[in-house]
Each structure stands twice: as C-alpha cells, then as structure tokens.
mmCIF file of C-alpha atoms and ligand atoms in Angstrom:
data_model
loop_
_atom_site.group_PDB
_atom_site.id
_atom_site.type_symbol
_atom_site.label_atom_id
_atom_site.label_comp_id
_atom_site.label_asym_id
_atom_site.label_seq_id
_atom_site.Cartn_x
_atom_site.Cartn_y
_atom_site.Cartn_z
ATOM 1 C CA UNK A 1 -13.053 -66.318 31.473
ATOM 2 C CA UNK A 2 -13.547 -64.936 35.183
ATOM 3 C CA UNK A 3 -17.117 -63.482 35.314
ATOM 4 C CA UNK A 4 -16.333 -59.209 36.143
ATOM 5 C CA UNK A 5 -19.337 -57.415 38.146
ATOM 6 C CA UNK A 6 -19.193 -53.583 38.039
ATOM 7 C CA UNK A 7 -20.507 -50.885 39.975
ATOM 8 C CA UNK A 8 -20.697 -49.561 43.624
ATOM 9 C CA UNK A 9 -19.556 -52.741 45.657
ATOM 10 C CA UNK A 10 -20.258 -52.883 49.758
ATOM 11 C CA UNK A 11 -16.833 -54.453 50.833
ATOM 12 C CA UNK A 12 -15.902 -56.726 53.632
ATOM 13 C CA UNK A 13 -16.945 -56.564 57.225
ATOM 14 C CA UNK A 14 -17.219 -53.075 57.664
ATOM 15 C CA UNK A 15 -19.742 -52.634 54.355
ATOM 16 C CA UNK A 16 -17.114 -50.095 53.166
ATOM 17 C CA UNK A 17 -18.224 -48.478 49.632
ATOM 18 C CA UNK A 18 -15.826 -48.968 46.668
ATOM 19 C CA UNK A 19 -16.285 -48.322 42.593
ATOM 20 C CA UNK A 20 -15.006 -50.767 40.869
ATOM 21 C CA UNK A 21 -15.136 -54.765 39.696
ATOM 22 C CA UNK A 22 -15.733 -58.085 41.644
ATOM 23 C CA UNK A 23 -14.178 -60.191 39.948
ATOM 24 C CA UNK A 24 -15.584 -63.985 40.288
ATOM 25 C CA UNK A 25 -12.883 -66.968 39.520
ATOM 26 C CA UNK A 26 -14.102 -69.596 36.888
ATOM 27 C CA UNK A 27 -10.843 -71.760 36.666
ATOM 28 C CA UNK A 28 -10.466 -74.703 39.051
ATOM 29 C CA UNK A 29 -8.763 -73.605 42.034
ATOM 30 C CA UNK A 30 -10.741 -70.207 42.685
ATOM 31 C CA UNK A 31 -13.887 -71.278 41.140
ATOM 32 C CA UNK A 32 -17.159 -69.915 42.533
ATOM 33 C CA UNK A 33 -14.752 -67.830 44.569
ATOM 34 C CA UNK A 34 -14.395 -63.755 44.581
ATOM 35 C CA UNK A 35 -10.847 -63.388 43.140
ATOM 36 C CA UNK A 36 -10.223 -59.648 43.407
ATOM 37 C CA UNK A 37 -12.419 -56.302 44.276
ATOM 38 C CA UNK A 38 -10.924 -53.456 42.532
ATOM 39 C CA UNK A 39 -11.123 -50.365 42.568
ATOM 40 C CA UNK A 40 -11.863 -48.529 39.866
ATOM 41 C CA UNK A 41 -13.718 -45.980 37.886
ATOM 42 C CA UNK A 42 -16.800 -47.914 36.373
ATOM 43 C CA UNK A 43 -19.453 -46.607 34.356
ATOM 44 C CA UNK A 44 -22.051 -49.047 35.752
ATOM 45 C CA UNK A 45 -24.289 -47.348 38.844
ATOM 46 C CA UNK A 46 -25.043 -50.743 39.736
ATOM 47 C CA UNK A 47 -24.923 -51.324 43.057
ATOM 48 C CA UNK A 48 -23.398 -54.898 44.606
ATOM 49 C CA UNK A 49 -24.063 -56.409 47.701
ATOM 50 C CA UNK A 50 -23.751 -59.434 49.551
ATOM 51 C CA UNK A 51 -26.443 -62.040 48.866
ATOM 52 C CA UNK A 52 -28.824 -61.625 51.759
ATOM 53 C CA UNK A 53 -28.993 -64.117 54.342
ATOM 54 C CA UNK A 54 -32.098 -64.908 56.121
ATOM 55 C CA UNK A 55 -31.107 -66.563 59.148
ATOM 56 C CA UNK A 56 -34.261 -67.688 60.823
ATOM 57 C CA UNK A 57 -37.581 -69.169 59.053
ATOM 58 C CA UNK A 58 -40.180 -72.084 58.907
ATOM 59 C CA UNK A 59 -40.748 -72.218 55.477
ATOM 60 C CA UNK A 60 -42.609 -75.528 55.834
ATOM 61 C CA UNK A 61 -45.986 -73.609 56.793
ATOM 62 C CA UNK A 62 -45.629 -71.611 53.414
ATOM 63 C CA UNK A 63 -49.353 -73.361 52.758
ATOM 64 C CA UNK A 64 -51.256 -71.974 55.855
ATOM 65 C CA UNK A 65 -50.129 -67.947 54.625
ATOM 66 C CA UNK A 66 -52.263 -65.461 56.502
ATOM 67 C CA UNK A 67 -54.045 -68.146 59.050
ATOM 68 C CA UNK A 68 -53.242 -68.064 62.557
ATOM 69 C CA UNK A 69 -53.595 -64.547 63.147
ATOM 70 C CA UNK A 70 -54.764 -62.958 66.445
ATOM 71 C CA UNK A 71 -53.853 -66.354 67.943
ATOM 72 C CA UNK A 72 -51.749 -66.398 71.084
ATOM 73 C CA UNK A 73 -48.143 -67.412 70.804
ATOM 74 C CA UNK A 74 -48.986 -71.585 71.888
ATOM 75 C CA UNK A 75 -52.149 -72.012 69.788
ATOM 76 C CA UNK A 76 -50.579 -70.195 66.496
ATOM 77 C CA UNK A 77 -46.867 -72.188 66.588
ATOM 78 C CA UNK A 78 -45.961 -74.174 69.432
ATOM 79 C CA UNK A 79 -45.973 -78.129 69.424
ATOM 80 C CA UNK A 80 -47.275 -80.554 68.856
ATOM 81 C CA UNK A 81 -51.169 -79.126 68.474
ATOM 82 C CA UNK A 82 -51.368 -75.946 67.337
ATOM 83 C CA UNK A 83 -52.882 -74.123 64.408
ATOM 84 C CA UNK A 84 -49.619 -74.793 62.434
ATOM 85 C CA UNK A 85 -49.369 -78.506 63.330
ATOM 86 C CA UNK A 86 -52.640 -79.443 62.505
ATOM 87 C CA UNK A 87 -52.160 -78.014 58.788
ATOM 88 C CA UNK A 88 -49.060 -79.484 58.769
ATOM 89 C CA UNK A 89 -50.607 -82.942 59.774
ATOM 90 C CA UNK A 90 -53.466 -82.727 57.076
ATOM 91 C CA UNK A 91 -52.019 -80.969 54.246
ATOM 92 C CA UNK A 92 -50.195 -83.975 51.536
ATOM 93 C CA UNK A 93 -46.817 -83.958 51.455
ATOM 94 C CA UNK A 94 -46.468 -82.964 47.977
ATOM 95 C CA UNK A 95 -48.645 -79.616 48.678
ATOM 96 C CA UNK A 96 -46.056 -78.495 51.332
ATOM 97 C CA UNK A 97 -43.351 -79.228 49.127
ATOM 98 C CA UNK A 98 -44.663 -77.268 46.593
ATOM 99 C CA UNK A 99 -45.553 -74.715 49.000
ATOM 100 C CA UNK A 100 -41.813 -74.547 50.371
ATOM 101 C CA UNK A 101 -40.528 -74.529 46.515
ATOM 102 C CA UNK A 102 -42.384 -71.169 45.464
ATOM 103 C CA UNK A 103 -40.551 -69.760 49.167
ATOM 104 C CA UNK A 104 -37.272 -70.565 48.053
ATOM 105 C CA UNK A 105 -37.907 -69.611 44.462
ATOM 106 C CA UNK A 106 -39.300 -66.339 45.597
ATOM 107 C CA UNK A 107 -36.007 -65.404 48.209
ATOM 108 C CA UNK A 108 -33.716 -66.179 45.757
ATOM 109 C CA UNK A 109 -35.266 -64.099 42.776
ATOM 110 C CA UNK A 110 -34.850 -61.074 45.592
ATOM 111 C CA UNK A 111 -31.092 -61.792 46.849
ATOM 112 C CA UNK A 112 -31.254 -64.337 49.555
ATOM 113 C CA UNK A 113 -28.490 -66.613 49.212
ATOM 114 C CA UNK A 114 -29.224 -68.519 52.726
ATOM 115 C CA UNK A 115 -31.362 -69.356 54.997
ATOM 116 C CA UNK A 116 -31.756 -71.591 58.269
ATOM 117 C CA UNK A 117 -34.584 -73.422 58.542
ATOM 118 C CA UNK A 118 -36.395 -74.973 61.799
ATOM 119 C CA UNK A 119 -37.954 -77.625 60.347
ATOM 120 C CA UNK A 120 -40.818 -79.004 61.967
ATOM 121 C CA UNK A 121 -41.494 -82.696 61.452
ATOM 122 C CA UNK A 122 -38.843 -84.496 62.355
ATOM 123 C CA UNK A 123 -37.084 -86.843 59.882
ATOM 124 C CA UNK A 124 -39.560 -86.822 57.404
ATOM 125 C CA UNK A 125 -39.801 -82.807 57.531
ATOM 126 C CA UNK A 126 -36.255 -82.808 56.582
ATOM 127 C CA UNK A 127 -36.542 -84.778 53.767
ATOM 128 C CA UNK A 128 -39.091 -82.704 52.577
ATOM 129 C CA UNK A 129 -37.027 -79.730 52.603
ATOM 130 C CA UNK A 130 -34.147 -81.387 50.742
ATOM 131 C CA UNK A 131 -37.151 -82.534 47.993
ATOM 132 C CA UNK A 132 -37.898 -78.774 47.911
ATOM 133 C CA UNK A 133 -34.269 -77.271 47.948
ATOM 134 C CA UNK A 134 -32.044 -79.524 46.251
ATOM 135 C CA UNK A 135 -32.177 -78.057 42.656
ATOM 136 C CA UNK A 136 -31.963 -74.253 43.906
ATOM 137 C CA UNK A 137 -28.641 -72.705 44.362
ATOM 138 C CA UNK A 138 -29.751 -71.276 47.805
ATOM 139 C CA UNK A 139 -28.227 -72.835 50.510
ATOM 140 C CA UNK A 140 -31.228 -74.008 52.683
ATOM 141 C CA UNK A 141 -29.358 -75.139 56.076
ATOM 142 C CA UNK A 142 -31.600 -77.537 57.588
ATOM 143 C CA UNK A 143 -32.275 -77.244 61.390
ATOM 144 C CA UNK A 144 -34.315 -80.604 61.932
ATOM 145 C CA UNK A 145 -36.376 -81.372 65.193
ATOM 146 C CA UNK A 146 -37.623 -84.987 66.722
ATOM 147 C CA UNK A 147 -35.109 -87.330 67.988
ATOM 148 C CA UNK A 148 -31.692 -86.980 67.978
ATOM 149 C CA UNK A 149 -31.595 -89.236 64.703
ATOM 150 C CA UNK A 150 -32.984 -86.232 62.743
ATOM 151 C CA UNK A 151 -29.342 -85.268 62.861
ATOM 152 C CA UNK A 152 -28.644 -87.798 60.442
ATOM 153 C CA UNK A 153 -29.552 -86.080 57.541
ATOM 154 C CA UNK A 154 -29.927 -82.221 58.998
ATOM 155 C CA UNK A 155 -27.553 -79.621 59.237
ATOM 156 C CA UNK A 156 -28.269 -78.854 62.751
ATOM 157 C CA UNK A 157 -30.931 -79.290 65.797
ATOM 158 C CA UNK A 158 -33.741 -76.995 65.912
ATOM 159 C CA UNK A 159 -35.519 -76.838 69.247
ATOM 160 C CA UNK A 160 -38.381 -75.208 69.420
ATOM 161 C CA UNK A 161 -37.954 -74.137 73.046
ATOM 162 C CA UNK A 162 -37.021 -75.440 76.650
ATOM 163 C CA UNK A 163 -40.630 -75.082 78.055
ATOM 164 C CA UNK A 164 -42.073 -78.133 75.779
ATOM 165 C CA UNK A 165 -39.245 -80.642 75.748
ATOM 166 C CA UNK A 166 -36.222 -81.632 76.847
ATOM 167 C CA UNK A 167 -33.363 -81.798 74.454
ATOM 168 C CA UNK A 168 -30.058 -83.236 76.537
ATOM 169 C CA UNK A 169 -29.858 -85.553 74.188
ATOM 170 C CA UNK A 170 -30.330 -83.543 71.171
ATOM 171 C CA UNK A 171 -27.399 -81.785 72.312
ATOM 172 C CA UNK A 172 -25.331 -83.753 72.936
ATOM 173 C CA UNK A 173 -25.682 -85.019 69.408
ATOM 174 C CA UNK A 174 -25.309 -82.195 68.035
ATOM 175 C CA UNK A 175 -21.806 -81.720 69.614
ATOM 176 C CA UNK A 176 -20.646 -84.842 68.464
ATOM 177 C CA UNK A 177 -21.535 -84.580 64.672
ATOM 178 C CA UNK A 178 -20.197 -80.779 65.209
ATOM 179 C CA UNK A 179 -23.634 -79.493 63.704
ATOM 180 C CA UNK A 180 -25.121 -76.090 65.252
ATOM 181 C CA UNK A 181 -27.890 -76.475 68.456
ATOM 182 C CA UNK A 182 -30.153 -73.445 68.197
ATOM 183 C CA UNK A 183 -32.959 -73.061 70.289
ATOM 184 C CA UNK A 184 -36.328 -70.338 70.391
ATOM 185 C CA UNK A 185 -36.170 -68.890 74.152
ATOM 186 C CA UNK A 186 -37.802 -65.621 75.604
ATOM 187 C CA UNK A 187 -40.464 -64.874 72.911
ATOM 188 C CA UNK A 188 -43.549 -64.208 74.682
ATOM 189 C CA UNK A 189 -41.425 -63.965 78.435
ATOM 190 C CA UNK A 190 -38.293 -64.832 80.145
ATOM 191 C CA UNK A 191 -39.740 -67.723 81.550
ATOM 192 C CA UNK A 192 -37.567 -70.314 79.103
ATOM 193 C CA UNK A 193 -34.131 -68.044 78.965
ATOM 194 C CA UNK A 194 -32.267 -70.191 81.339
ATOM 195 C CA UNK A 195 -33.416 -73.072 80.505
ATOM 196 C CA UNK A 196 -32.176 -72.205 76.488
ATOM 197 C CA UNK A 197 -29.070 -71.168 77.990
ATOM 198 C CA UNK A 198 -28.599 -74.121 79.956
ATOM 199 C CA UNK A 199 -27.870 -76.178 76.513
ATOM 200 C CA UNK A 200 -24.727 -73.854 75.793
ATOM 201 C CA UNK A 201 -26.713 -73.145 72.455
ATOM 202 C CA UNK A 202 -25.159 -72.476 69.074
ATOM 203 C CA UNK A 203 -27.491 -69.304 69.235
ATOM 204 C CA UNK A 204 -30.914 -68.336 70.643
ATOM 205 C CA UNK A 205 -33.392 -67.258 68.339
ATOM 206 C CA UNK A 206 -35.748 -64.105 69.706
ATOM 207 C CA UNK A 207 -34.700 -62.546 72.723
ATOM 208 C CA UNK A 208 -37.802 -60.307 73.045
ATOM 209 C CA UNK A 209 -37.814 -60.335 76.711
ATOM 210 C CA UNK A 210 -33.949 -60.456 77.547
ATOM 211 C CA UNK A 211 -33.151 -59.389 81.005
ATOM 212 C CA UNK A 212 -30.154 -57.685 82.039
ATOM 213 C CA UNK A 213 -28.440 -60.890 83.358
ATOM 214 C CA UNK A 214 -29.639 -62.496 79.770
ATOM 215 C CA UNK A 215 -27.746 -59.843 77.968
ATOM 216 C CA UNK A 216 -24.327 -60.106 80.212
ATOM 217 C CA UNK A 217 -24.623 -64.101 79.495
ATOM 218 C CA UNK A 218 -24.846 -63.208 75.659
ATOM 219 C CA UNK A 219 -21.551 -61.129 75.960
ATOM 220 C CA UNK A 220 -19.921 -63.503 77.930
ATOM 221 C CA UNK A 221 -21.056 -67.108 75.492
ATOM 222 C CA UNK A 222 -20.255 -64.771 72.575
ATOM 223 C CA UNK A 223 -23.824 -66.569 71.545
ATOM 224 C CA UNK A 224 -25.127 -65.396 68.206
ATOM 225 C CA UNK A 225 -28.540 -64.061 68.272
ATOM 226 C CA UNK A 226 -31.369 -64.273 65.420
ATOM 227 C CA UNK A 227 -34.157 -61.825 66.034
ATOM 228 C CA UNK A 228 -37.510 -61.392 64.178
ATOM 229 C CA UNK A 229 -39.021 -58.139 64.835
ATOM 230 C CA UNK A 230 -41.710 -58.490 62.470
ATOM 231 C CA UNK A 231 -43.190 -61.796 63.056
ATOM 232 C CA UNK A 232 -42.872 -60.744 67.274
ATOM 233 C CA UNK A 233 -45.211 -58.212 66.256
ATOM 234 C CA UNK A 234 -47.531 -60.139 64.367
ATOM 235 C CA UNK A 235 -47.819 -62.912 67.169
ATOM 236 C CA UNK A 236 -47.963 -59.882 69.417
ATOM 237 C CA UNK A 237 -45.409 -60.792 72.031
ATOM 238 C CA UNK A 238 -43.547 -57.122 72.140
ATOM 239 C CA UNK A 239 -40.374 -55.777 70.477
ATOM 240 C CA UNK A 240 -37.318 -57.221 71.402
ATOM 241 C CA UNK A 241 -34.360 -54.858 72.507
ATOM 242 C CA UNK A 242 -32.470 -55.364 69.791
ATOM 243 C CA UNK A 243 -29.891 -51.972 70.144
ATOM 244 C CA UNK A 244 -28.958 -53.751 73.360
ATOM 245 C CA UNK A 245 -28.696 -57.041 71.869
ATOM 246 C CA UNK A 246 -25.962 -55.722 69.394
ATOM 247 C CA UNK A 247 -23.780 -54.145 72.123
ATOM 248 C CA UNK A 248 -24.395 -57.412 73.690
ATOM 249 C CA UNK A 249 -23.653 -60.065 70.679
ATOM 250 C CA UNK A 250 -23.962 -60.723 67.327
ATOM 251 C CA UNK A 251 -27.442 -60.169 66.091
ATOM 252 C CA UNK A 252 -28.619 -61.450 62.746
ATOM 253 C CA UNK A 253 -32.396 -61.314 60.870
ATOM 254 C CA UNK A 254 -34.889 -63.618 60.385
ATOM 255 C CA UNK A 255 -38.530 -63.246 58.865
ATOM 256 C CA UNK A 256 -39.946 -66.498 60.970
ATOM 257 C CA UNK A 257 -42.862 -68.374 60.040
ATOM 258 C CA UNK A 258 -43.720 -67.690 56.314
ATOM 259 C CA UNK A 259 -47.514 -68.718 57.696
ATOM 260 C CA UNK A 260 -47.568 -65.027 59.416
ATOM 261 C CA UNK A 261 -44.829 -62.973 57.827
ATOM 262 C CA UNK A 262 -43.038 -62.503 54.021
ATOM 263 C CA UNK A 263 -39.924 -64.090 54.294
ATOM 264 C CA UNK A 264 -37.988 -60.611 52.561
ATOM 265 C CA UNK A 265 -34.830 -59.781 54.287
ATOM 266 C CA UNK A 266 -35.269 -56.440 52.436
ATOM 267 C CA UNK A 267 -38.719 -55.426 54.483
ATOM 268 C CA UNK A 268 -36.948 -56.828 57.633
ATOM 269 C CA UNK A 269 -34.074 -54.655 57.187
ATOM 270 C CA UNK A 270 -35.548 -51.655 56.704
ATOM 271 C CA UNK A 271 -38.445 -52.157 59.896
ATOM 272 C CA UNK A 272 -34.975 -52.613 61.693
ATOM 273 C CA UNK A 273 -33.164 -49.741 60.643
ATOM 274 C CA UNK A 274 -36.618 -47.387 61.374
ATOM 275 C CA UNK A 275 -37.646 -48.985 64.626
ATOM 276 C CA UNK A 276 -33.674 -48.838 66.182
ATOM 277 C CA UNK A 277 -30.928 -46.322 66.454
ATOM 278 C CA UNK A 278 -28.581 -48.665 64.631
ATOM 279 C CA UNK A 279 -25.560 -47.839 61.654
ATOM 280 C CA UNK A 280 -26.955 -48.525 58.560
ATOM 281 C CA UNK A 281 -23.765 -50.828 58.327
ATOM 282 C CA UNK A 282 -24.651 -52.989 61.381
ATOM 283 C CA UNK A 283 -28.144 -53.425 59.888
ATOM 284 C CA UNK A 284 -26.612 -54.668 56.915
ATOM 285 C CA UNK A 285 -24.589 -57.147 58.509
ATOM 286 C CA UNK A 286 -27.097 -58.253 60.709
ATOM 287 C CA UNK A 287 -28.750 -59.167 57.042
ATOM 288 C CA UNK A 288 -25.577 -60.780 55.826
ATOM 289 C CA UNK A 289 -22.169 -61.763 57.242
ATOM 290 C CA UNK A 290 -24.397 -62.345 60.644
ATOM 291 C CA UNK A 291 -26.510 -64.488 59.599
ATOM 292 C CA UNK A 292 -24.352 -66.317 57.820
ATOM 293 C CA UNK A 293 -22.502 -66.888 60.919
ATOM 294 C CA UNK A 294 -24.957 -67.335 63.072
ATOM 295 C CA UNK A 295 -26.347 -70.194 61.142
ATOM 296 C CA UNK A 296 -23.067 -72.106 60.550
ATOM 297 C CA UNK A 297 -21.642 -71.000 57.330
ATOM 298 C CA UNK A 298 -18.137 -69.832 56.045
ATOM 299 C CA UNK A 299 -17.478 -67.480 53.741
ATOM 300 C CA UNK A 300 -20.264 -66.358 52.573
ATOM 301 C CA UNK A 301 -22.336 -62.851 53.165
ATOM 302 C CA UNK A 302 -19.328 -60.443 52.924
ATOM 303 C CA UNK A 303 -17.478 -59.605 49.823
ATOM 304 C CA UNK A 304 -14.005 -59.689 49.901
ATOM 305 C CA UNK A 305 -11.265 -61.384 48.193
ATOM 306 C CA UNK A 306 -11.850 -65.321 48.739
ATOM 307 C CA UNK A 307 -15.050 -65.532 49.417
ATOM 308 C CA UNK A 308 -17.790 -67.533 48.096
ATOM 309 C CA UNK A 309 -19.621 -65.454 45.343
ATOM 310 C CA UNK A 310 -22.804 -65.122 46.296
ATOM 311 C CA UNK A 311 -23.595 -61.414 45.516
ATOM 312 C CA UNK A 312 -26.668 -59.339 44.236
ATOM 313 C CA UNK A 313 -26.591 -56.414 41.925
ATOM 314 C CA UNK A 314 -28.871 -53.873 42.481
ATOM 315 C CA UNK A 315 -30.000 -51.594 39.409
ATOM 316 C CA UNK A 316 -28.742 -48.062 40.566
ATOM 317 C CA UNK A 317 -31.587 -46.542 38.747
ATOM 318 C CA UNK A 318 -34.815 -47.195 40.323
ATOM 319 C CA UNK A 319 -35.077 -46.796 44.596
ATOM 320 C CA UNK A 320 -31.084 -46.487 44.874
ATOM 321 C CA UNK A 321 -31.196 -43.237 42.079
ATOM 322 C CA UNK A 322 -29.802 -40.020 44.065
ATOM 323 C CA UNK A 323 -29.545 -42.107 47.074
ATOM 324 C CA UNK A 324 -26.296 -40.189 48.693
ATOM 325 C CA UNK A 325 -25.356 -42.637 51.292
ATOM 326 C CA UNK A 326 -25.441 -45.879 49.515
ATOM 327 C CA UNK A 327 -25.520 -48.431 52.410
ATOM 328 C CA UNK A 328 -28.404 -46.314 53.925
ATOM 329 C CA UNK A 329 -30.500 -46.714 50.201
ATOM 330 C CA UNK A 330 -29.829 -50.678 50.405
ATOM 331 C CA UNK A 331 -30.721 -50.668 54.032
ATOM 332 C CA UNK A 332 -33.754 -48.237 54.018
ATOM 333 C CA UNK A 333 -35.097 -48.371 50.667
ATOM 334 C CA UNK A 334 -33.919 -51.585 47.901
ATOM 335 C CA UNK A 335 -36.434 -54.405 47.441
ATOM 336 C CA UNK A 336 -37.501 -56.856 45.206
ATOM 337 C CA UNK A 337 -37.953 -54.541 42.304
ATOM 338 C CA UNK A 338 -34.057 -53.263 42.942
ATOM 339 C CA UNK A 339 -32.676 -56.801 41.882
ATOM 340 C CA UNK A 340 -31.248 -57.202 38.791
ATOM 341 C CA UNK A 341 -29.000 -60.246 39.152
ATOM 342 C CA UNK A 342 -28.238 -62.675 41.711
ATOM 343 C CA UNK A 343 -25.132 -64.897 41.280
ATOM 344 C CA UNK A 344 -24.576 -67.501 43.880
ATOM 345 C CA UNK A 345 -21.636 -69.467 42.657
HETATM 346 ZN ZN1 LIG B 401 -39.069 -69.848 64.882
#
C-alpha cells in the first residue's frame, strides 16, 4: 500500500500551492520515492512541505550552548585555540556525541531532513558524527577537516577558511573522489574572499562582506552560497547582503554553530524573510531545494513526482489557521509546534 498525504502541498521549484495527495511509493522500484501529487479536493487543512534542509552547522559544539558570547570572531570559532577548540579538546568523546545526538534528534522532530556539517576534528570528528547520526533518518552530510585523508570516510572537505591554512591539497582531493569543497570566506571582512575563491569552491559559506567584484564572480562560478544571518549577528560581524546574493547565486540557510545559535531552519527563515525584501517562495527554497543543492544532494527538498520523500506536514490549525497566503504562513510564522509528521523515506 503506497502511503497518501493530504492537504495543501508546496509543489516543485517554484513552491506552487496545490490541494490534493502526495502520494509516497512503497513497492520496489518507486520506494521511498513521491509517485504522484494530485490534485484534488481534500478535506485535510494540513499543510505539506518539503523537509527542511539546513545547509550549514557545527553541531559538534552542541555541549558548549550559550558560551562564547561577546567573543570576537577568532577567539569564539576559529582554529586550532579558540573557545570552541578548547571544549572540544577537554570534553569526552562520548559527551559530544551525546551532545550532537539530542541536535539531530531535535531538527528532525521539527522538519529538517538534512544538514551539512563542518566537522571540526579531523578523522576522529567524523567518526563521531557517524556514531551520532547513523540510526536517524536525517541525512547528516559530513564535511570533515584535517588532512586530505579525512576524505576517506567524509562526504566532503570543510575548510574553515583561507586565512588559517592552506588547503591545495584538500582540493584537489576532493575533486578526485568527486566530494563537495566548501570553504567559510568573508565573515568578519573581505580579507579571505579571493583566497576562498581561488580553490574553485563547491560553495562559500557567509558572504557578509561580499564586494561587488565578489558578487559578479558568484554569477559567473554559478557558486552556491550558504548564509547565516543569525549566528553573523551573534558573533557580531554585520549582516550579509543577502537580496544581492540571490540575484547573484543560489543562496541557501544555515543556523551555524549550535554553541551560539538554535539550529531551527524555521527561526532562520522567518529572520530572513523580515530582515530582506525577498518572495516568500525564494525564502523557502533557500530553506529547501537550495540547500539541498548546495550541499551535494539529489532529489531531495522539492516535492514533485520522483523525488525522494522527505516531506513535513504541518497541522493547518494552529499558526497556519486563516493564514491567506500559505507559503508566506510557512515562511513567516510555522515552527516547531506546527509539525505534525515528518516522513523521510
Ligand atoms: Zn561555519
């Protein structure tokens, strides 16, 4: 028996609305897959979107929550001897697994179907987010850091930014295994924007301080971005321009260190939509099919016919009741409380 979710479903690329069924395959071929969207009269007011896809954390420092504050950008995160490294190095391994578990339990119980991870650490830090991940359905796409033999076991290179290191080599291996590069550049200035580029990344992560010239490179790589608005304002390094990053690229979301900011898509989406003149529809892509791109997966963060299922249903009778514009109520005013089911086949 195909699994049949019904309700008001946010379709495809362009987050059209439609009433009716998704209809999930369960037989071989098509399992785990959606099989139809149809339109319909329904007499659910649920409303279905795609699983949310938080394309840019460190959920390793879920232990040090609300430490760090009021520190400058190289003392809070950057390595190898800030605040964050030193609780890294003394906390026991099987604390910061546990600490990463409760993360990933807590984004999937509000719709997050993904995320991409920079994983500090090196080999070892992988291995403890695979210990942490392995028996959630979430896909947790591992962006490892340390030699170039992390690559071994991650799903891509994670470099934390072309001011501390050099990562030619990194790169390189990256491009032969044909796993994503991304790299931090032009959080707290511009200073480390060419150098970033100069790796042909996979995508940048930040952007606060992109230049003009940054911006035409972006349209011309066709490089993904992932911005964080919230967590640049906690670490208090400025805004970044993200209206011109969209006309520039593809922008997706991510909440950043869990140490200084709640990884929930939902509270990220809705700073966005209040703090930019952006569709409602671009902010939910940025959430989704974005991010899903961004950080290397297929498939998944739209709904449309072949697609992985990885949807949430929203109950249409708590924030989303009279909401007229649906896309604007999931953007602007769902959360946590909204969820009713996530499926991620
Ligand atoms: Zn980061």
């Amino acid at each position: 028996m195909d699994m049949e979710l019904k309700g008001r479903v946010v379709v495809g690329e362009r987050m059209d609305v439609v009433e009716g069924t998704v209809v999930v395959g369960e037989d071989e071929d098509d399992a785990g897959r959606i099989v139809e969207v149809r339109e319909e009269a329904v007499e659910s007011d649920d409303v279905i979107v795609p699983a949310l896809v938080n394309a840019h954390t460190h959920i390793g420092d879920s232990v040090a929550k609300e430490t760090g504050r009021g520190l400058p950008l190289d003392e809070v995160v950057a390595p190898p001897d800030s605040h964050k490294h030193r609780i890294l190095r003394s906390t026991p391994r099987n604390e910061k697994r546990a600490g990463m578990r409760r993360t990933v339990e807590r984004m999937r119980s509000e719709g997050v179907g993904a995320f991409g991870d920079f994983r500090e650490e090196g080999v070892e830090g992988v291995r403890d987010l695979r210990s942490a991940t392995d028996d959630s359905p979430v896909d947790a796409v591992a962006f490892g850091s340390g030699p170039p033999e992390v690559l071994d076991i991650a799903d891509g290179y994670g470099a934390s930014g072309a001011r501390d290191d050099e990562f030619g080599e990194e790169r390189e291996t990256a491009r032969e295994r044909g796993k994503p590069f991304g790299i931090h550049a032009g959080e707290r200035d511009p200073d480390d924007i060419d150098g970033a580029f100069g790796y042909e990344p996979d995508f940048l992560v930040h952007m606060v301080h992109a230049r003009d010239e940054d911006l035409e490179r972006l349209s011309e790589t066709e490089t993904p971005v992932v911005a964080c608005p919230r967590c640049n304002l906690v670490i208090g390094v400025g805004k970044p321009p993200v209206e011109e990053l969209v006309e520039a690229t593809t922008v997706a979301l991510g909440t950043d260190n869990v140490m200084l900011n709640v990884p929930s898509v939902w509270r990220e989406m809705e700073f966005v939509s209040k703090h930019y003149d952006l569709p409602d529809e671009e902010v939910l892509r940025m959430a989704t099919v974005n991010g899903a791109r961004a950080i290397g997966l297929e498939d998944t963060g739209i709904i449309e016919q072949g697609a992985r299922a990885r949807l949430v249903v929203l109950r249409g009778d708590r924030s989303l009741a009279d909401v007229q514009d649906v896309v604007a109520g999931v953007v602007r005013r769902a959360g946590a409380g909204d969820v009713k089911n996530v499926v991620l086949r």
